[in-house]
mmCIF file of C-alpha atoms and ligand atoms in Angstrom:
data_model
loop_
_atom_site.group_PDB
_atom_site.id
_atom_site.type_symbol
_atom_site.label_atom_id
_atom_site.label_comp_id
_atom_site.label_asym_id
_atom_site.label_seq_id
_atom_site.Cartn_x
_atom_site.Cartn_y
_atom_site.Cartn_z
ATOM 1 C CA MET A 233 -15.662 32.307 5.218
ATOM 2 C CA ILE A 234 -14.365 29.754 2.742
ATOM 3 C CA LYS A 235 -17.025 28.422 0.376
ATOM 4 C CA PRO A 236 -17.311 25.119 -1.527
ATOM 5 C CA VAL A 237 -15.683 25.186 -4.973
ATOM 6 C CA ARG A 238 -18.313 22.718 -6.258
ATOM 7 C CA ASP A 239 -21.822 21.382 -5.628
ATOM 8 C CA THR A 240 -21.024 17.877 -4.421
ATOM 9 C CA PHE A 241 -18.288 16.535 -2.166
ATOM 10 C CA LEU A 242 -15.308 15.051 -4.032
ATOM 11 C CA VAL A 243 -14.705 11.789 -2.181
ATOM 12 C CA PHE A 244 -11.034 10.893 -1.790
ATOM 13 C CA GLY A 245 -10.128 7.430 -3.097
ATOM 14 C CA LYS A 246 -13.533 6.575 -4.513
ATOM 15 C CA PRO A 247 -13.337 3.174 -6.237
ATOM 16 C CA GLN A 248 -13.897 2.802 -9.974
ATOM 17 C CA ILE A 249 -16.829 0.517 -10.684
ATOM 18 C CA ALA A 250 -17.575 -0.704 -14.207
ATOM 19 C CA GLN A 251 -20.482 -2.743 -15.533
ATOM 20 C CA GLU A 252 -18.146 -5.725 -16.085
ATOM 21 C CA ASP A 253 -17.321 -5.742 -12.344
ATOM 22 C CA ILE A 254 -21.015 -5.788 -11.497
ATOM 23 C CA ASP A 255 -21.810 -8.513 -14.038
ATOM 24 C CA GLU A 256 -19.029 -10.731 -12.692
ATOM 25 C CA VAL A 257 -20.260 -10.336 -9.117
ATOM 26 C CA VAL A 258 -23.805 -11.193 -10.181
ATOM 27 C CA ASP A 259 -22.501 -14.242 -12.023
ATOM 28 C CA THR A 260 -20.693 -15.354 -8.871
ATOM 29 C CA LEU A 261 -23.754 -14.749 -6.710
ATOM 30 C CA LYS A 262 -25.863 -16.883 -9.012
ATOM 31 C CA SER A 263 -23.232 -19.617 -9.218
ATOM 32 C CA GLY A 264 -23.735 -20.361 -5.541
ATOM 33 C CA TRP A 265 -19.995 -20.388 -4.934
ATOM 34 C CA TRP A 266 -19.286 -17.257 -2.908
ATOM 35 C CA GLY A 267 -16.263 -18.461 -0.960
ATOM 36 C CA THR A 268 -12.723 -19.137 -2.182
ATOM 37 C CA GLY A 269 -13.030 -20.956 -5.474
ATOM 38 C CA PRO A 270 -12.552 -20.741 -9.238
ATOM 39 C CA LYS A 271 -12.778 -16.928 -9.530
ATOM 40 C CA THR A 272 -10.141 -16.495 -6.859
ATOM 41 C CA GLU A 273 -7.896 -18.972 -8.636
ATOM 42 C CA ARG A 274 -8.356 -16.995 -11.872
ATOM 43 C CA PHE A 275 -7.582 -13.733 -10.104
ATOM 44 C CA GLU A 276 -4.400 -15.226 -8.618
ATOM 45 C CA GLN A 277 -3.291 -16.517 -12.009
ATOM 46 C CA ASN A 278 -3.930 -13.148 -13.658
ATOM 47 C CA PHE A 279 -1.996 -11.372 -10.948
ATOM 48 C CA VAL A 280 0.938 -13.734 -11.293
ATOM 49 C CA LYS A 281 0.921 -13.144 -15.036
ATOM 50 C CA TYR A 282 0.920 -9.392 -14.463
ATOM 51 C CA THR A 283 3.812 -9.364 -11.985
ATOM 52 C CA LYS A 284 5.713 -12.311 -13.483
ATOM 53 C CA ALA A 285 6.277 -13.663 -9.980
ATOM 54 C CA LYS A 286 6.031 -17.458 -9.771
ATOM 55 C CA TYR A 287 3.342 -17.714 -7.081
ATOM 56 C CA GLY A 288 0.379 -15.599 -6.046
ATOM 57 C CA VAL A 289 -1.410 -16.210 -2.764
ATOM 58 C CA SER A 290 -4.614 -14.212 -2.378
ATOM 59 C CA VAL A 291 -5.698 -13.075 1.076
ATOM 60 C CA ASN A 292 -8.485 -10.916 2.508
ATOM 61 C CA SER A 293 -6.218 -7.916 3.182
ATOM 62 C CA ALA A 294 -2.646 -6.748 2.762
ATOM 63 C CA THR A 295 -2.401 -6.716 6.537
ATOM 64 C CA ALA A 296 -3.230 -10.430 6.565
ATOM 65 C CA GLY A 297 -0.713 -10.952 3.748
ATOM 66 C CA LEU A 298 2.089 -9.223 5.625
ATOM 67 C CA HIS A 299 1.263 -11.228 8.734
ATOM 68 C CA LEU A 300 1.338 -14.507 6.792
ATOM 69 C CA SER A 301 4.600 -13.544 5.070
ATOM 70 C CA LEU A 302 6.399 -13.060 8.362
ATOM 71 C CA LYS A 303 4.827 -16.283 9.704
ATOM 72 C CA ALA A 304 5.980 -18.237 6.660
ATOM 73 C CA LEU A 305 9.515 -17.007 7.317
ATOM 74 C CA ASP A 306 9.232 -18.160 10.958
ATOM 75 C CA ILE A 307 9.718 -14.680 12.329
ATOM 76 C CA GLY A 308 8.681 -14.623 15.972
ATOM 77 C CA HIS A 309 9.650 -13.905 19.562
ATOM 78 C CA GLY A 310 13.051 -12.344 20.031
ATOM 79 C CA ASP A 311 13.329 -11.311 16.369
ATOM 80 C CA GLU A 312 13.532 -7.801 14.960
ATOM 81 C CA VAL A 313 12.188 -6.503 11.659
ATOM 82 C CA ILE A 314 13.366 -3.180 10.247
ATOM 83 C CA THR A 315 10.752 -0.982 8.589
ATOM 84 C CA THR A 316 9.856 2.634 7.842
ATOM 85 C CA PRO A 317 8.063 4.883 10.336
ATOM 86 C CA LEU A 318 6.335 6.652 7.417
ATOM 87 C CA SER A 319 3.668 4.093 6.576
ATOM 88 C CA PHE A 320 0.250 2.827 7.541
ATOM 89 C CA VAL A 321 0.246 1.463 11.065
ATOM 90 C CA SER A 322 -0.509 -2.101 9.940
ATOM 91 C CA THR A 323 2.979 -2.327 8.366
ATOM 92 C CA ALA A 324 4.410 -2.395 11.882
ATOM 93 C CA ASN A 325 1.440 -3.967 13.691
ATOM 94 C CA VAL A 326 1.942 -7.277 11.881
ATOM 95 C CA ILE A 327 5.500 -7.516 13.176
ATOM 96 C CA ILE A 328 4.084 -7.289 16.698
ATOM 97 C CA HIS A 329 1.397 -9.881 15.857
ATOM 98 C CA CYS A 330 4.256 -12.311 15.196
ATOM 99 C CA GLY A 331 5.806 -11.582 18.579
ATOM 100 C CA ALA A 332 8.725 -9.752 16.983
ATOM 101 C CA LYS A 333 9.839 -6.168 17.461
ATOM 102 C CA PRO A 334 9.420 -3.435 14.840
ATOM 103 C CA VAL A 335 12.595 -1.400 14.505
ATOM 104 C CA PHE A 336 12.275 1.786 12.508
ATOM 105 C CA ALA A 337 14.851 3.292 10.163
ATOM 106 C CA ASP A 338 14.434 6.874 8.993
ATOM 107 C CA VAL A 339 13.419 7.779 5.446
ATOM 108 C CA ASP A 340 15.081 9.754 2.684
ATOM 109 C CA LEU A 341 13.850 13.349 2.402
ATOM 110 C CA THR A 342 13.733 13.212 -1.399
ATOM 111 C CA THR A 343 12.067 9.863 -2.092
ATOM 112 C CA TRP A 344 10.224 9.635 1.268
ATOM 113 C CA ASN A 345 11.147 5.930 1.251
ATOM 114 C CA ILE A 346 13.243 4.043 3.798
ATOM 115 C CA ASN A 347 16.914 5.028 3.609
ATOM 116 C CA PRO A 348 19.181 1.992 3.126
ATOM 117 C CA GLU A 349 21.998 3.665 5.082
ATOM 118 C CA GLU A 350 19.680 4.060 8.060
ATOM 119 C CA VAL A 351 18.611 0.429 7.716
ATOM 120 C CA GLU A 352 22.206 -0.694 7.954
ATOM 121 C CA LYS A 353 22.661 1.211 11.221
ATOM 122 C CA LYS A 354 19.726 -0.605 12.812
ATOM 123 C CA ILE A 355 20.878 -4.173 12.166
ATOM 124 C CA THR A 356 21.540 -6.279 15.269
ATOM 125 C CA LYS A 357 22.027 -10.005 15.910
ATOM 126 C CA LYS A 358 18.242 -10.219 16.299
ATOM 127 C CA THR A 359 17.365 -8.712 12.918
ATOM 128 C CA LYS A 360 15.606 -11.227 10.654
ATOM 129 C CA ALA A 361 14.043 -9.147 7.916
ATOM 130 C CA ILE A 362 13.705 -5.771 6.244
ATOM 131 C CA LEU A 363 10.176 -4.598 5.429
ATOM 132 C CA PRO A 364 10.381 -1.697 2.947
ATOM 133 C CA VAL A 365 7.270 0.152 1.749
ATOM 134 C CA HIS A 366 7.026 1.514 -1.812
ATOM 135 C CA LEU A 367 5.419 4.687 -0.551
ATOM 136 C CA HIS A 368 2.719 6.164 -2.812
ATOM 137 C CA GLY A 369 3.926 3.809 -5.578
ATOM 138 C CA ARG A 370 7.515 5.075 -5.790
ATOM 139 C CA PRO A 371 9.844 2.074 -5.647
ATOM 140 C CA VAL A 372 12.335 1.773 -2.810
ATOM 141 C CA ASN A 373 16.035 1.604 -3.748
ATOM 142 C CA MET A 374 15.835 -2.189 -3.873
ATOM 143 C CA ASP A 375 19.399 -2.713 -5.095
ATOM 144 C CA ALA A 376 20.732 -1.222 -1.881
ATOM 145 C CA ILE A 377 18.167 -3.045 0.280
ATOM 146 C CA LEU A 378 18.894 -6.420 -1.344
ATOM 147 C CA LYS A 379 22.621 -5.893 -0.964
ATOM 148 C CA ILE A 380 22.260 -5.184 2.747
ATOM 149 C CA ALA A 381 19.947 -8.168 3.129
ATOM 150 C CA GLN A 382 22.346 -10.487 1.387
ATOM 151 C CA LYS A 383 25.330 -9.278 3.392
ATOM 152 C CA ASN A 384 23.499 -9.764 6.684
ATOM 153 C CA ASN A 385 21.458 -12.828 5.779
ATOM 154 C CA LEU A 386 18.087 -11.091 6.096
ATOM 155 C CA TYR A 387 14.765 -11.628 4.361
ATOM 156 C CA VAL A 388 13.142 -8.835 2.373
ATOM 157 C CA VAL A 389 9.332 -8.595 2.584
ATOM 158 C CA SER A 390 7.954 -5.601 0.678
ATOM 159 C CA ASP A 391 4.793 -3.761 1.599
ATOM 160 C CA ALA A 392 3.618 -3.141 -1.950
ATOM 161 C CA ALA A 393 0.140 -1.932 -0.921
ATOM 162 C CA HIS A 394 0.637 1.166 -3.103
ATOM 163 C CA ALA A 395 2.597 -0.546 -5.814
ATOM 164 C CA VAL A 396 0.433 -2.743 -8.044
ATOM 165 C CA GLU A 397 1.921 -1.040 -11.147
ATOM 166 C CA THR A 398 5.375 -0.249 -9.764
ATOM 167 C CA LYS A 399 8.532 -1.416 -11.509
ATOM 168 C CA TYR A 400 12.137 -1.136 -10.491
ATOM 169 C CA GLN A 401 14.793 -1.419 -13.186
ATOM 170 C CA GLY A 402 12.260 -2.951 -15.525
ATOM 171 C CA LYS A 403 11.164 -5.581 -13.039
ATOM 172 C CA HIS A 404 7.806 -5.624 -11.273
ATOM 173 C CA VAL A 405 8.222 -5.125 -7.514
ATOM 174 C CA GLY A 406 6.169 -8.278 -6.929
ATOM 175 C CA ASN A 407 9.128 -10.109 -8.320
ATOM 176 C CA ILE A 408 11.900 -8.494 -6.259
ATOM 177 C CA GLY A 409 13.055 -9.655 -2.838
ATOM 178 C CA ASP A 410 11.616 -12.663 -1.002
ATOM 179 C CA ILE A 411 7.948 -11.766 -0.683
ATOM 180 C CA ALA A 412 5.787 -8.779 -1.708
ATOM 181 C CA VAL A 413 2.286 -7.931 -0.519
ATOM 182 C CA PHE A 414 -0.382 -5.907 -2.352
ATOM 183 C CA SER A 415 -3.597 -4.364 -1.047
ATOM 184 C CA PHE A 416 -7.014 -4.296 -2.689
ATOM 185 C CA TYR A 417 -8.617 -2.107 -0.044
ATOM 186 C CA VAL A 418 -11.349 0.204 -1.417
ATOM 187 C CA THR A 419 -9.073 3.193 -1.947
ATOM 188 C CA LYS A 420 -6.288 1.234 -3.663
ATOM 189 C CA ASN A 421 -5.668 1.099 -7.418
ATOM 190 C CA VAL A 422 -7.084 -2.403 -7.664
ATOM 191 C CA ALA A 423 -9.987 -2.528 -5.224
ATOM 192 C CA THR A 424 -12.048 -5.524 -4.142
ATOM 193 C CA GLY A 425 -13.586 -3.984 -1.015
ATOM 194 C CA GLU A 426 -11.171 -5.851 1.195
ATOM 195 C CA GLY A 427 -8.442 -8.019 -0.269
ATOM 196 C CA GLY A 428 -4.770 -8.552 -0.860
ATOM 197 C CA MET A 429 -2.221 -10.623 -2.752
ATOM 198 C CA ILE A 430 1.113 -12.085 -1.776
ATOM 199 C CA THR A 431 3.690 -12.804 -4.474
ATOM 200 C CA THR A 432 6.858 -14.860 -4.130
ATOM 201 C CA ASN A 433 9.124 -17.062 -6.199
ATOM 202 C CA ASN A 434 9.515 -19.561 -3.348
ATOM 203 C CA GLN A 435 7.182 -22.540 -3.596
ATOM 204 C CA LYS A 436 7.677 -23.687 -0.016
ATOM 205 C CA TRP A 437 6.619 -20.310 1.395
ATOM 206 C CA ALA A 438 3.716 -20.035 -1.040
ATOM 207 C CA ASN A 439 2.397 -23.427 0.038
ATOM 208 C CA ARG A 440 2.843 -22.647 3.721
ATOM 209 C CA MET A 441 0.936 -19.377 3.307
ATOM 210 C CA ARG A 442 -1.869 -21.199 1.481
ATOM 211 C CA VAL A 443 -2.182 -23.521 4.470
ATOM 212 C CA LEU A 444 -1.959 -20.700 6.999
ATOM 213 C CA ARG A 445 -4.579 -18.540 5.301
ATOM 214 C CA LEU A 446 -7.261 -21.208 5.741
ATOM 215 C CA HIS A 447 -7.142 -22.396 9.362
ATOM 216 C CA GLY A 448 -3.893 -24.294 8.828
ATOM 217 C CA LEU A 449 -5.731 -27.046 6.990
ATOM 218 C CA SER A 450 -3.609 -29.238 4.756
ATOM 219 C CA LEU A 451 -3.303 -27.987 1.198
ATOM 220 C CA ASP A 452 -5.859 -30.421 -0.170
ATOM 221 C CA ALA A 453 -8.503 -28.551 1.773
ATOM 222 C CA TYR A 454 -8.115 -25.699 -0.673
ATOM 223 C CA LYS A 455 -9.338 -28.002 -3.408
ATOM 224 C CA ARG A 456 -12.529 -28.775 -1.509
ATOM 225 C CA TYR A 457 -14.693 -27.055 -4.067
ATOM 226 C CA SER A 458 -13.483 -29.363 -6.800
ATOM 227 C CA VAL A 459 -13.170 -32.584 -4.820
ATOM 228 C CA LYS A 460 -15.410 -35.320 -6.127
ATOM 229 C CA HIS A 461 -15.360 -37.615 -3.128
ATOM 230 C CA PHE A 462 -15.486 -37.165 0.622
ATOM 231 C CA THR A 463 -12.254 -36.530 2.556
ATOM 232 C CA LEU A 464 -11.502 -35.231 6.039
ATOM 233 C CA TYR A 465 -8.976 -32.440 6.311
ATOM 234 C CA GLU A 466 -6.158 -32.170 8.790
ATOM 235 C CA ALA A 467 -5.065 -29.033 10.580
ATOM 236 C CA VAL A 468 -1.290 -29.090 10.253
ATOM 237 C CA GLU A 469 -0.765 -25.700 11.962
ATOM 238 C CA PRO A 470 -3.013 -23.304 13.889
ATOM 239 C CA GLY A 471 -3.767 -21.088 10.905
ATOM 240 C CA PHE A 472 -5.883 -18.001 10.293
ATOM 241 C CA LYS A 473 -9.041 -17.052 8.423
ATOM 242 C CA TYR A 474 -7.401 -14.912 5.771
ATOM 243 C CA ASN A 475 -8.777 -16.338 2.499
ATOM 244 C CA LEU A 476 -10.178 -14.127 -0.280
ATOM 245 C CA THR A 477 -13.738 -14.780 -1.460
ATOM 246 C CA ASP A 478 -14.866 -15.314 -5.051
ATOM 247 C CA LEU A 479 -17.190 -12.326 -4.607
ATOM 248 C CA ALA A 480 -14.188 -10.086 -4.002
ATOM 249 C CA SER A 481 -12.080 -11.759 -6.713
ATOM 250 C CA SER A 482 -14.889 -11.168 -9.233
ATOM 251 C CA ILE A 483 -14.306 -7.444 -8.852
ATOM 252 C CA GLY A 484 -10.519 -7.829 -8.759
ATOM 253 C CA ILE A 485 -10.309 -9.681 -12.073
ATOM 254 C CA HIS A 486 -11.711 -6.692 -13.966
ATOM 255 C CA GLN A 487 -10.023 -4.042 -11.857
ATOM 256 C CA LEU A 488 -6.681 -5.664 -12.661
ATOM 257 C CA ALA A 489 -7.479 -5.741 -16.376
ATOM 258 C CA ARG A 490 -7.938 -1.940 -16.336
ATOM 259 C CA VAL A 491 -4.870 -1.174 -14.283
ATOM 260 C CA GLU A 492 -2.551 -0.055 -17.099
ATOM 261 C CA GLN A 493 -5.089 2.280 -18.669
ATOM 262 C CA ASN A 494 -5.903 3.752 -15.259
ATOM 263 C CA LEU A 495 -2.236 4.442 -14.633
ATOM 264 C CA LYS A 496 -2.106 6.427 -17.883
ATOM 265 C CA ASN A 497 -5.064 8.510 -16.715
ATOM 266 C CA ARG A 498 -3.486 9.162 -13.326
ATOM 267 C CA LYS A 499 -0.219 10.136 -14.966
ATOM 268 C CA GLN A 500 -2.013 12.980 -16.726
ATOM 269 C CA ILE A 501 -3.541 14.157 -13.474
ATOM 270 C CA TRP A 502 -0.123 13.925 -11.809
ATOM 271 C CA GLN A 503 1.409 16.124 -14.490
ATOM 272 C CA LYS A 504 -1.436 18.597 -14.202
ATOM 273 C CA TYR A 505 -0.867 18.985 -10.471
ATOM 274 C CA MET A 506 2.892 19.300 -10.977
ATOM 275 C CA LYS A 507 2.360 22.096 -13.456
ATOM 276 C CA ALA A 508 -0.268 23.904 -11.406
ATOM 277 C CA PHE A 509 1.787 24.036 -8.204
ATOM 278 C CA LYS A 510 5.272 24.242 -9.713
ATOM 279 C CA ASN A 511 6.063 27.774 -8.604
ATOM 280 C CA ASN A 512 4.129 27.867 -5.345
ATOM 281 C CA PRO A 513 6.528 28.555 -2.446
ATOM 282 C CA LEU A 514 3.901 27.473 0.100
ATOM 283 C CA LEU A 515 4.250 23.803 -0.820
ATOM 284 C CA SER A 516 6.707 21.232 -2.184
ATOM 285 C CA LEU A 517 6.009 18.601 -4.802
ATOM 286 C CA PRO A 518 7.056 14.955 -5.175
ATOM 287 C CA ALA A 519 10.634 14.596 -6.441
ATOM 288 C CA PRO A 520 11.182 13.826 -10.127
ATOM 289 C CA ILE A 521 10.821 10.142 -10.859
ATOM 290 C CA GLU A 522 14.136 8.289 -10.876
ATOM 291 C CA LYS A 523 15.519 6.831 -14.092
ATOM 292 C CA ASN A 524 14.820 3.210 -14.814
ATOM 293 C CA VAL A 525 11.810 2.916 -12.516
ATOM 294 C CA ARG A 526 8.064 3.094 -12.941
ATOM 295 C CA HIS A 527 6.209 5.032 -10.252
ATOM 296 C CA GLY A 528 2.843 3.365 -9.628
ATOM 297 C CA MET A 529 1.314 6.803 -8.945
ATOM 298 C CA HIS A 530 -1.085 5.501 -6.331
ATOM 299 C CA LEU A 531 -0.992 8.717 -4.329
ATOM 300 C CA PHE A 532 -0.051 12.270 -5.201
ATOM 301 C CA ALA A 533 1.085 14.123 -2.099
ATOM 302 C CA ILE A 534 2.207 17.673 -1.519
ATOM 303 C CA LEU A 535 4.237 18.901 1.444
ATOM 304 C CA LEU A 536 2.969 22.044 3.113
ATOM 305 C CA ASN A 537 5.632 24.607 3.782
ATOM 306 C CA LEU A 538 4.553 25.085 7.409
ATOM 307 C CA GLU A 539 7.226 27.711 7.992
ATOM 308 C CA LYS A 540 5.238 30.042 5.745
ATOM 309 C CA LEU A 541 1.771 29.129 7.045
ATOM 310 C CA LYS A 542 -0.299 30.174 10.052
ATOM 311 C CA VAL A 543 -1.800 26.761 10.790
ATOM 312 C CA GLU A 544 -0.898 23.075 10.955
ATOM 313 C CA ARG A 545 -1.611 20.501 8.272
ATOM 314 C CA ASN A 546 -4.858 19.222 9.781
ATOM 315 C CA GLU A 547 -6.429 22.660 9.573
ATOM 316 C CA PHE A 548 -5.448 22.820 5.914
ATOM 317 C CA VAL A 549 -7.208 19.473 5.356
ATOM 318 C CA ASP A 550 -10.272 20.948 7.087
ATOM 319 C CA LEU A 551 -10.193 23.928 4.762
ATOM 320 C CA LEU A 552 -10.271 21.526 1.798
ATOM 321 C CA ILE A 553 -13.226 19.668 3.306
ATOM 322 C CA ARG A 554 -15.096 22.940 3.716
ATOM 323 C CA GLN A 555 -14.590 23.474 -0.010
ATOM 324 C CA TYR A 556 -16.013 19.964 -0.681
ATOM 325 C CA ILE A 557 -12.631 18.444 -1.535
ATOM 326 C CA GLY A 558 -11.606 15.212 0.194
ATOM 327 C CA SER A 559 -7.908 14.582 0.768
ATOM 328 C CA GLY A 560 -5.766 12.190 2.785
ATOM 329 C CA VAL A 561 -2.733 11.943 5.049
ATOM 330 C CA HIS A 562 -0.322 9.178 4.025
ATOM 331 C CA PHE A 563 1.001 9.056 6.630
ATOM 332 C CA SER A 564 1.592 10.443 10.078
ATOM 333 C CA CYS A 565 4.471 8.548 11.678
ATOM 334 C CA ILE A 566 3.852 5.101 13.158
ATOM 335 C CA HIS A 567 6.319 5.560 16.012
ATOM 336 C CA LEU A 568 4.317 8.522 17.297
ATOM 337 C CA HIS A 569 1.084 6.536 17.703
ATOM 338 C CA ASP A 570 0.112 6.078 21.373
ATOM 339 C CA TYR A 571 0.805 2.357 21.520
ATOM 340 C CA TYR A 572 4.242 2.676 19.951
ATOM 341 C CA LYS A 573 5.288 5.514 22.228
ATOM 342 C CA LYS A 574 4.085 3.662 25.336
ATOM 343 C CA THR A 575 5.416 0.246 24.411
ATOM 344 C CA PHE A 576 8.743 1.017 22.785
ATOM 345 C CA GLY A 577 9.487 4.452 24.245
ATOM 346 C CA TYR A 578 9.575 6.152 20.862
ATOM 347 C CA LYS A 579 9.313 9.937 20.961
ATOM 348 C CA LYS A 580 9.349 13.009 18.770
ATOM 349 C CA GLY A 581 12.816 13.563 17.385
ATOM 350 C CA ASP A 582 13.654 9.872 16.891
ATOM 351 C CA PHE A 583 13.172 9.937 13.111
ATOM 352 C CA PRO A 584 13.468 13.569 12.061
ATOM 353 C CA ASN A 585 12.981 13.079 8.313
ATOM 354 C CA ALA A 586 9.868 10.933 8.658
ATOM 355 C CA GLU A 587 8.470 13.366 11.214
ATOM 356 C CA PHE A 588 9.162 16.371 8.982
ATOM 357 C CA LEU A 589 7.247 14.679 6.168
ATOM 358 C CA GLY A 590 4.530 13.220 8.401
ATOM 359 C CA GLU A 591 3.589 16.692 9.663
ATOM 360 C CA ARG A 592 3.439 18.276 6.226
ATOM 361 C CA ILE A 593 2.083 15.632 3.899
ATOM 362 C CA VAL A 594 -1.345 15.838 2.213
ATOM 363 C CA SER A 595 -2.568 13.519 -0.564
ATOM 364 C CA LEU A 596 -4.739 15.092 -3.241
ATOM 365 C CA PRO A 597 -7.377 13.099 -5.170
ATOM 366 C CA LEU A 598 -5.765 10.958 -7.900
ATOM 367 C CA GLY A 599 -8.438 8.574 -9.194
ATOM 368 C CA ALA A 600 -8.476 7.421 -12.811
ATOM 369 C CA ASN A 601 -12.106 8.540 -13.082
ATOM 370 C CA LEU A 602 -11.598 12.129 -12.020
ATOM 371 C CA THR A 603 -12.724 14.678 -14.602
ATOM 372 C CA LYS A 604 -10.834 17.755 -15.736
ATOM 373 C CA LYS A 605 -13.293 19.794 -13.701
ATOM 374 C CA ASP A 606 -12.608 17.699 -10.586
ATOM 375 C CA ILE A 607 -8.883 18.346 -10.928
ATOM 376 C CA ASN A 608 -9.400 22.055 -11.526
ATOM 377 C CA ASP A 609 -11.610 22.169 -8.430
ATOM 378 C CA VAL A 610 -8.864 20.540 -6.359
ATOM 379 C CA ILE A 611 -6.269 23.006 -7.640
ATOM 380 C CA LYS A 612 -8.584 25.921 -6.931
ATOM 381 C CA ALA A 613 -9.365 24.677 -3.417
ATOM 382 C CA VAL A 614 -5.691 24.136 -2.564
ATOM 383 C CA ASN A 615 -4.839 27.637 -3.753
ATOM 384 C CA ASN A 616 -7.786 29.163 -1.849
ATOM 385 C CA ALA A 617 -6.801 27.377 1.344
ATOM 386 C CA LEU A 618 -3.142 28.386 1.053
ATOM 387 C CA ASP A 619 -4.146 31.952 0.346
ATOM 388 C CA LYS A 620 -6.177 32.021 3.520
ATOM 389 C CA ILE A 621 -3.459 30.627 5.802
ATOM 390 C CA LYS A 622 -0.255 32.094 4.402
ATOM 391 C CA LEU A 623 1.758 34.266 6.769
HETATM 392 C C1 PLP B 221 -3.568 0.091 2.714
HETATM 393 C C2 PLP B 221 -2.228 -0.202 3.270
HETATM 394 C C3 PLP B 221 -1.966 -1.366 4.011
HETATM 395 C C4 PLP B 221 -3.038 -2.281 4.485
HETATM 396 O O1 PLP B 221 -3.795 -2.799 3.479
HETATM 397 P P1 PLP B 221 -5.133 -3.601 3.846
HETATM 398 O O2 PLP B 221 -5.438 -4.345 2.592
HETATM 399 O O3 PLP B 221 -6.158 -2.578 4.194
HETATM 400 O O4 PLP B 221 -4.818 -4.493 4.982
HETATM 401 C C5 PLP B 221 -0.667 -1.643 4.374
HETATM 402 N N1 PLP B 221 0.332 -0.801 4.068
HETATM 403 C C6 PLP B 221 0.121 0.331 3.391
HETATM 404 C C7 PLP B 221 1.285 1.192 3.052
HETATM 405 C C8 PLP B 221 -1.175 0.678 2.998
HETATM 406 O O5 PLP B 221 -1.395 1.844 2.360
#
């Protein structure tokens, strides 16, 4: 029998809520303006300031943001978009929503990010864009990706859902490539419940996405809350309902203001885990962080050394749960999901590196609010579980 290492369950990815978040939400509730309005505009401006991108377009999820990005670039039927199989399924789903085909390129075994050499092999006449994911907050080799994109006339849309704090060669990832998309889902570093932000330096795309996120109504419609006289609004495209509310932005404004301090806290936890598991042959740790980049440290994942264990990863996760420690899997491979296997004929063996990682990966709790005791409990539980299942 394996017993809990603590009295209460340690929830994985629990959001950080401060009094200032609550006060701002209450202020918004009382203002009577709950929809997209002044708080959302403030949140967008703050985000743009933080990333130094020219434009910020808020949306109600990163999934919506990725969808709009591909729409703004006119990616559709007959087109192909190259992405990583080691990501959340929505990274590839949105390509299908546009009528295009997701084409996967295998990842690098060290960085776990998409391998530019593999991307190059997948380019066809139909390829329109590359969609890299800064997995866990570690930046993709963007120099190589941008070079390939330039050579082949492709767009680069980054899934930066894990990468609010990530920098590459001193530059924020929201400011690299054509478009980047961030997530404010509950478990993310900046959380608004549901929410997302698109950044770009291209005004035309930014404006088109602003239209598309609100039913395709002409841009003036966005100013409805400040308009002083009556106007009718025109639908200029069949758009979506992807706008972010002021209720959500109220939380985001303060979450964003704390983001640098929270990263410092997570960095300490990261180092603690690295030290605790350094010499354990039953698992592998994230690779050292490359020079000249800033890892956003959204997720800390270990790789189980399955060759030395009696059970699969999921049973290990269960053993953590039974010790009251929540953990996560980020991610099992997209191409091995039912729909992708059935529709595109993908099978085990197609992307060996991503599959190797996808079977072994486990994310440990990495919230800025975790106490020393929480972290020690996690370390203890991981060691207990490994002890129980080692060959
Ligand atoms: C969370 C996540 C998304 C989706 O974000 P939502 O805001 O929930 O739509 C996309 N890609 C990755 C890598 C994610 O982790």
